PDB file of C-alpha atoms and ligand atoms in Angstrom:
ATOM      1  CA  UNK A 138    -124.653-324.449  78.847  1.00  0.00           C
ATOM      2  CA  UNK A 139    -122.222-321.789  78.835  1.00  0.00           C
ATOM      3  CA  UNK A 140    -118.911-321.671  77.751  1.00  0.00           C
ATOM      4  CA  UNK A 141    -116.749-319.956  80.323  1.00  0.00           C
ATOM      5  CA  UNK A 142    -115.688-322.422  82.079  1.00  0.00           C
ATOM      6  CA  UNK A 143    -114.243-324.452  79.757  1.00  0.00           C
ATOM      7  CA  UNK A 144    -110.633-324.774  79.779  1.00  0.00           C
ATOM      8  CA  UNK A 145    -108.827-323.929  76.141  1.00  0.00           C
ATOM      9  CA  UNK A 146    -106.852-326.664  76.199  1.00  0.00           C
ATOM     10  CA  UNK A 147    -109.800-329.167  76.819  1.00  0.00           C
ATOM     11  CA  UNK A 148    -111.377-327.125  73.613  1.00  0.00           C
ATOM     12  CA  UNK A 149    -108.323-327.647  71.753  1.00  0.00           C
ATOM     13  CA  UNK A 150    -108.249-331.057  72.547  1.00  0.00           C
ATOM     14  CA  UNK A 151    -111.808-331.882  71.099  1.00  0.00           C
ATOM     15  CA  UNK A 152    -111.445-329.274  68.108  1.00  0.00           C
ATOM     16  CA  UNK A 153    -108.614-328.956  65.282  1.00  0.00           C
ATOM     17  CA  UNK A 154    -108.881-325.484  64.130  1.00  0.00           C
ATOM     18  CA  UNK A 155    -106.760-325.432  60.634  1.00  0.00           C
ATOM     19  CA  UNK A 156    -106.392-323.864  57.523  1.00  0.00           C
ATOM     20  CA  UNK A 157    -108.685-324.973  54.769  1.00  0.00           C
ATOM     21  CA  UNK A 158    -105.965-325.279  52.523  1.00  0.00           C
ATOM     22  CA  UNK A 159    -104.095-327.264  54.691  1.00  0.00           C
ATOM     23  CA  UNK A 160    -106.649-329.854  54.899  1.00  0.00           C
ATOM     24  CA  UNK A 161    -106.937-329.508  51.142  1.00  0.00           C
ATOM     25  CA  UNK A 162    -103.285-329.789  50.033  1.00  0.00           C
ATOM     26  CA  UNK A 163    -103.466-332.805  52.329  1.00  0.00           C
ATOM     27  CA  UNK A 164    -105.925-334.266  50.412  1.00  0.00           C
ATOM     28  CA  UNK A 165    -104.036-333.555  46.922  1.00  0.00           C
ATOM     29  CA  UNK A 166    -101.234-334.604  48.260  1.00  0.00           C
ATOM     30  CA  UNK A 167    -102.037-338.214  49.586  1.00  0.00           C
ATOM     31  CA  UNK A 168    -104.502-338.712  46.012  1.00  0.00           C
ATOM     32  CA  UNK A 169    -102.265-337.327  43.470  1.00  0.00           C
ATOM     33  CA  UNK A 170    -103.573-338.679  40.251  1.00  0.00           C
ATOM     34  CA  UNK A 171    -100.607-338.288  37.389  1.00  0.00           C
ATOM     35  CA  UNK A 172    -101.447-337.885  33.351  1.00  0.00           C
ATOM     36  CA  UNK A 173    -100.869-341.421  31.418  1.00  0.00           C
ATOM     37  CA  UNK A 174     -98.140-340.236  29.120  1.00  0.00           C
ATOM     38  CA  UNK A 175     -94.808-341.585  27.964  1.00  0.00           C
ATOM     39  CA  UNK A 176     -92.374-339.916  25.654  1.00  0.00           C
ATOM     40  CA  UNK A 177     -89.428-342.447  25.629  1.00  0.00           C
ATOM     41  CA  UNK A 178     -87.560-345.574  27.629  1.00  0.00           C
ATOM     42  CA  UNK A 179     -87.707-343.649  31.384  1.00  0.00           C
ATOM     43  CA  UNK A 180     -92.008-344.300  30.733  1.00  0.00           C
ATOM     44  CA  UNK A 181     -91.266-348.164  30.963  1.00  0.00           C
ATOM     45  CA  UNK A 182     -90.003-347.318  34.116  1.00  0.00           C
ATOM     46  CA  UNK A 183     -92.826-345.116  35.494  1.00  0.00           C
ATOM     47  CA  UNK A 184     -95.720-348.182  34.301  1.00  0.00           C
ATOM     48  CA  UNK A 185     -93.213-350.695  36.167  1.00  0.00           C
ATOM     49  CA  UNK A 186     -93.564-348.081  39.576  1.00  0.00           C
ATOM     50  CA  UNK A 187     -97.682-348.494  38.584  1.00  0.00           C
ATOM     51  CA  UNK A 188     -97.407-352.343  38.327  1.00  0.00           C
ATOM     52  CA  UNK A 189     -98.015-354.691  41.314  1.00  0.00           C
ATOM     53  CA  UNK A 190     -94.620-355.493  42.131  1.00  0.00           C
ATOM     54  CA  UNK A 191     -93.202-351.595  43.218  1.00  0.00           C
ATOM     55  CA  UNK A 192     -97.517-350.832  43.300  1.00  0.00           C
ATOM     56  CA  UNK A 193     -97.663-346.946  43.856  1.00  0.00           C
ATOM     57  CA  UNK A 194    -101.042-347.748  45.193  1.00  0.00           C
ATOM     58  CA  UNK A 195     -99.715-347.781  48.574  1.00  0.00           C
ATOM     59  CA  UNK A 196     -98.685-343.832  48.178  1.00  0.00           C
ATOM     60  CA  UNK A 197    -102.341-343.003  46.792  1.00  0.00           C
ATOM     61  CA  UNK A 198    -100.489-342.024  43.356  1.00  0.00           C
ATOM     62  CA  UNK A 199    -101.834-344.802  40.985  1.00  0.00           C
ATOM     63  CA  UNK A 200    -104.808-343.524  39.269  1.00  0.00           C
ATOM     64  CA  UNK A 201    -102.933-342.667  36.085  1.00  0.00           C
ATOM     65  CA  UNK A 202    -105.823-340.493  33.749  1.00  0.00           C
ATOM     66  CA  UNK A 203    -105.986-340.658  30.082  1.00  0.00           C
ATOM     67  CA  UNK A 204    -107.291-336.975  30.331  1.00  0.00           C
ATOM     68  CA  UNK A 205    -105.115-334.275  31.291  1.00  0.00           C
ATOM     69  CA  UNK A 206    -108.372-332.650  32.612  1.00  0.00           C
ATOM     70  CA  UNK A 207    -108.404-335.367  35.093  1.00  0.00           C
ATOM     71  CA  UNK A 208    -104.330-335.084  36.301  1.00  0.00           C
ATOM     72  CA  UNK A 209    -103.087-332.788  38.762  1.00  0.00           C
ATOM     73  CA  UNK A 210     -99.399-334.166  38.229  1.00  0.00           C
ATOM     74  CA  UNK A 211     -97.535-334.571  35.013  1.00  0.00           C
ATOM     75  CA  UNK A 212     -94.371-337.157  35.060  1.00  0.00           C
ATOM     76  CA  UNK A 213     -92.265-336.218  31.816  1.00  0.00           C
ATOM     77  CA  UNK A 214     -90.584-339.318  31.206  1.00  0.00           C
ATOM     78  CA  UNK A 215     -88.678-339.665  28.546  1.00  0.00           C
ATOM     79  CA  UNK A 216     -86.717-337.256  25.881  1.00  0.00           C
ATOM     80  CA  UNK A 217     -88.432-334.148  24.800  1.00  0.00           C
ATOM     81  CA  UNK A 218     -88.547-334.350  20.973  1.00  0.00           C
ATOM     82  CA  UNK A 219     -89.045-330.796  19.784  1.00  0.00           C
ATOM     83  CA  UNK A 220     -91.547-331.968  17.647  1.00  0.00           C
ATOM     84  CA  UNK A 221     -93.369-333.314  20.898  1.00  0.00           C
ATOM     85  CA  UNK A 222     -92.796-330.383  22.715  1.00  0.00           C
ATOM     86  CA  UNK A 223     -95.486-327.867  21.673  1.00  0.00           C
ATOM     87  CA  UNK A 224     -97.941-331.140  22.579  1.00  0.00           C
ATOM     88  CA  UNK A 225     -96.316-331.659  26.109  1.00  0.00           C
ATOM     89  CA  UNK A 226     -97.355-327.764  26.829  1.00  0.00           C
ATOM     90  CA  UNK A 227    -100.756-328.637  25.643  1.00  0.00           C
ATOM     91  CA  UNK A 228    -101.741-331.188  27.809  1.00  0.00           C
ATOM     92  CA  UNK A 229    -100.337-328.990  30.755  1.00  0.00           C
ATOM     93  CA  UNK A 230    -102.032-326.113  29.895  1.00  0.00           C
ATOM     94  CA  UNK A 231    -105.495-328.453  29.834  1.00  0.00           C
ATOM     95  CA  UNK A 232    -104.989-329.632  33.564  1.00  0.00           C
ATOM     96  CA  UNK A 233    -106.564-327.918  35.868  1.00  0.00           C
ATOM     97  CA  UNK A 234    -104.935-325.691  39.194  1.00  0.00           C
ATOM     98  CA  UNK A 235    -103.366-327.094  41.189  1.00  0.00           C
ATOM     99  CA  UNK A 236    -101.438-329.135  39.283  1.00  0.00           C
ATOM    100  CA  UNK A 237     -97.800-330.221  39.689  1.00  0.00           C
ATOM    101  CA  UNK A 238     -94.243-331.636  37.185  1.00  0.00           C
ATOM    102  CA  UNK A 239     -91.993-334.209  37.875  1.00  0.00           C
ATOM    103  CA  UNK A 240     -89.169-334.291  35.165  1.00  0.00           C
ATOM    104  CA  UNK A 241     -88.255-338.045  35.227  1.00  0.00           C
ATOM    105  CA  UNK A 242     -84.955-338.937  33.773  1.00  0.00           C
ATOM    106  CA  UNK A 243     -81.179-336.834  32.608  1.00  0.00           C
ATOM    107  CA  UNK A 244     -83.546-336.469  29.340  1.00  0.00           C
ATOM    108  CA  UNK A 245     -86.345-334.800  30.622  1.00  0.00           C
ATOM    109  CA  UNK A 246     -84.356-332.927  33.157  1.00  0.00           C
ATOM    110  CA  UNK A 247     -81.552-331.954  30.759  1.00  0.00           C
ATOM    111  CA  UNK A 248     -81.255-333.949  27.515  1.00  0.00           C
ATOM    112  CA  UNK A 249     -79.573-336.857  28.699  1.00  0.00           C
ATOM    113  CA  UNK A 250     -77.502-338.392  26.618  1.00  0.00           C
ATOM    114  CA  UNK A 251     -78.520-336.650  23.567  1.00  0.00           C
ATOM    115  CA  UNK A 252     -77.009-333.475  24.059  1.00  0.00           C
ATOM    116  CA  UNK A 253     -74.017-332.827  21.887  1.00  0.00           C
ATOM    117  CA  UNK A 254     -73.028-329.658  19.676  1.00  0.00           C
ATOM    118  CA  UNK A 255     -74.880-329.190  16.926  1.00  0.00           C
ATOM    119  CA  UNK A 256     -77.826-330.843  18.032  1.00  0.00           C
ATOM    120  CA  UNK A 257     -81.204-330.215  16.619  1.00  0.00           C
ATOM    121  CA  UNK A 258     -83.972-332.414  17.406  1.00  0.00           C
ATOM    122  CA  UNK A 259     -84.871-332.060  21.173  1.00  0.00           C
ATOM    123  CA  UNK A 260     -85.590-329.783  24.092  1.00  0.00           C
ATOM    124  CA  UNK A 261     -82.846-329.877  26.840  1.00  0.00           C
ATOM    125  CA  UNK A 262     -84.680-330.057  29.602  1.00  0.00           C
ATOM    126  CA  UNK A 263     -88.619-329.613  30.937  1.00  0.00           C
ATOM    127  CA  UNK A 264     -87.975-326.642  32.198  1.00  0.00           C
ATOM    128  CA  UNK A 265     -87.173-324.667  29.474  1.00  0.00           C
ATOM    129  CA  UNK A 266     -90.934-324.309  28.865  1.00  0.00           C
ATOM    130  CA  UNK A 267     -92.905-326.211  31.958  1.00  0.00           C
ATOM    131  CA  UNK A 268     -92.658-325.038  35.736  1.00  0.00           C
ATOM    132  CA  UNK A 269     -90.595-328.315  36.657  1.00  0.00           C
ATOM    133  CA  UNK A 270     -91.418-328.681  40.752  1.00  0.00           C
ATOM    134  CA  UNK A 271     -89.252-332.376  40.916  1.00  0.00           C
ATOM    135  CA  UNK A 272     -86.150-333.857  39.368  1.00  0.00           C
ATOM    136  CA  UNK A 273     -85.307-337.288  39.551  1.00  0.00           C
ATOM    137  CA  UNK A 274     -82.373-337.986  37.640  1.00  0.00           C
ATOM    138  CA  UNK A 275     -81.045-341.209  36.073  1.00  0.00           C
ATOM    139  CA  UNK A 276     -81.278-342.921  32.734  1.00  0.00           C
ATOM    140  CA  UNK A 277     -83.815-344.364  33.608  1.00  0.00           C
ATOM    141  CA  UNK A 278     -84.274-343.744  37.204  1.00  0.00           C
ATOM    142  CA  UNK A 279     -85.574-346.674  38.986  1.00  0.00           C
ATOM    143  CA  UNK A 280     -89.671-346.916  40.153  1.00  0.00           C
ATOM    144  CA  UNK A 281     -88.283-346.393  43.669  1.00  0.00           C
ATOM    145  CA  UNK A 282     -86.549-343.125  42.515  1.00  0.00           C
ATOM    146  CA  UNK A 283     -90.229-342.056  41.365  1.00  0.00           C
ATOM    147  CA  UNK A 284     -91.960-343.306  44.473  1.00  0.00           C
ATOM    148  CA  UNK A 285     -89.359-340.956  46.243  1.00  0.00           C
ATOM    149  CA  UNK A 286     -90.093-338.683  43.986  1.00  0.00           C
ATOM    150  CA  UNK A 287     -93.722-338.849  44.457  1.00  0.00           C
ATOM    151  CA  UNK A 288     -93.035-338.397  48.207  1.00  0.00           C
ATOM    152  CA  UNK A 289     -90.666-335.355  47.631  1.00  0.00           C
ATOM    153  CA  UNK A 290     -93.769-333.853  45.732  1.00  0.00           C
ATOM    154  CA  UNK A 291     -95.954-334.545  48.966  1.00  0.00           C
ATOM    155  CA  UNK A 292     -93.737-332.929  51.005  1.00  0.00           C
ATOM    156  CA  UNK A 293     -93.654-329.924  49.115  1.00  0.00           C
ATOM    157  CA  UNK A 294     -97.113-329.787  48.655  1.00  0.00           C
ATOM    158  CA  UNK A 295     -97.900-330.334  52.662  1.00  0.00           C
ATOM    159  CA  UNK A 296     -94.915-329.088  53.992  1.00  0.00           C
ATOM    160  CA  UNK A 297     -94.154-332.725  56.337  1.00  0.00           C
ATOM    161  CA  UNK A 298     -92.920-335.545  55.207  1.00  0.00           C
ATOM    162  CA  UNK A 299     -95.368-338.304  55.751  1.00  0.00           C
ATOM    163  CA  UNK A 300     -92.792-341.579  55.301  1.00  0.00           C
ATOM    164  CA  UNK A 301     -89.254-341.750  56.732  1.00  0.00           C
ATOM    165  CA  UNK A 302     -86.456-341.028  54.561  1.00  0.00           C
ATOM    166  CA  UNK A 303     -84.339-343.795  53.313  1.00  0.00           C
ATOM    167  CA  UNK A 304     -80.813-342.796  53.961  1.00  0.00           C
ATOM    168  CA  UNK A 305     -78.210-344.060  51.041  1.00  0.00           C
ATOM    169  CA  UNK A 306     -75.240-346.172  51.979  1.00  0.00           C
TER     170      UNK A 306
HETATM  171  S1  SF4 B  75     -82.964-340.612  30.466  1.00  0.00           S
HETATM  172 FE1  SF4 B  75     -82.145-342.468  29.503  1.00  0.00          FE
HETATM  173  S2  SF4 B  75     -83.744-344.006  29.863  1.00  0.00           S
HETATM  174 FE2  SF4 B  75     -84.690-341.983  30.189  1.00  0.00          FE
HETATM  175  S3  SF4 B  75     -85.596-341.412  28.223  1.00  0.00           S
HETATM  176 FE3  SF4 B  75     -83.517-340.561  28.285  1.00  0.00          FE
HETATM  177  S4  SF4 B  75     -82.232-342.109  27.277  1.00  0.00           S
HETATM  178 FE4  SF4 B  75     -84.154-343.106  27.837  1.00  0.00          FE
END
């Protein structure tokens, strides 16, 4: 049977012509699976958005890996000890593209509260040496502020927003 009489809209109906990546990051997106690693108090807050009661199951973002060969997303939570620091780039460097950061927390976004003159023992901020793609500030930001957070990354990674925003107020 020949085509030519088939109207394009009745084609385009029956067939979704996309991008492969689009399909791809939409996958990624909805299956993020983040690295199991805590640096300080904001990580208690980041196993509580894991647990059952806040259950980050229901955004596809609860496979935590204990292999950052396994983790497309890194959540820094916690203060960036410049010891830790040259450990933190490690396991980013050994996840595989694509891969994503959240900096949880005023200390992994900026030092938190442990930024005064003279300081010497910490890195202010993830970014100074990772390519940071989320903020969520706070000390510690609550497991919904990473859920968002997680959805923020989604968004970015999709371009559309797949659950409503909740409006402050
Ligand atoms: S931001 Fe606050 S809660 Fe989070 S690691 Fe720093 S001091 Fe702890």
């Amino acid at each position: 049977m020949g085509t030519e009489n088939v109207q394009p809209s009745i084609v385009q109906s029956i067939v979704q012509l996309t991008q492969l990546d689009k399909i791809l990051g939409l996958g990624r997106a909805n299956s993020l699976w983040p690295m199991t690693f805590g640096l300080a108090c904001c990580a208690i807050e980041m196993m509580a958005a894991g647990a059952s009661r806040f259950d980050l199951a229901r955004f596809g973002a609860e496979v935590f890996r204990p292999s950052p060969r396994q983790c497309d997303v890194m959540i820094v939570a916690g203060t960036i000890s410049k010891k830790m620091a040259p450990a933190v780039k490690t396991l980013y460097d050994q996840m595989p593209e694509p891969k994503w950061v959240i900096a949880m927390g005023n200390c992994a976004i900026s030092g938190g509260p442990f930024v005064f003159e003279g300081q010497y023992g910490i890195v202010e901020g993830a970014d100074k040496f990772l390519p940071v793609d989320i903020y969520i500030p706070g000390c510690p930001p609550r497991p919904e502020a990473l859920i968002e957070g997680i959805l923020q990354l989604e968004e970015k990674i999709t371009g559309t927003r797949r659950w409503p925003r909740v409006e402050a107020g």
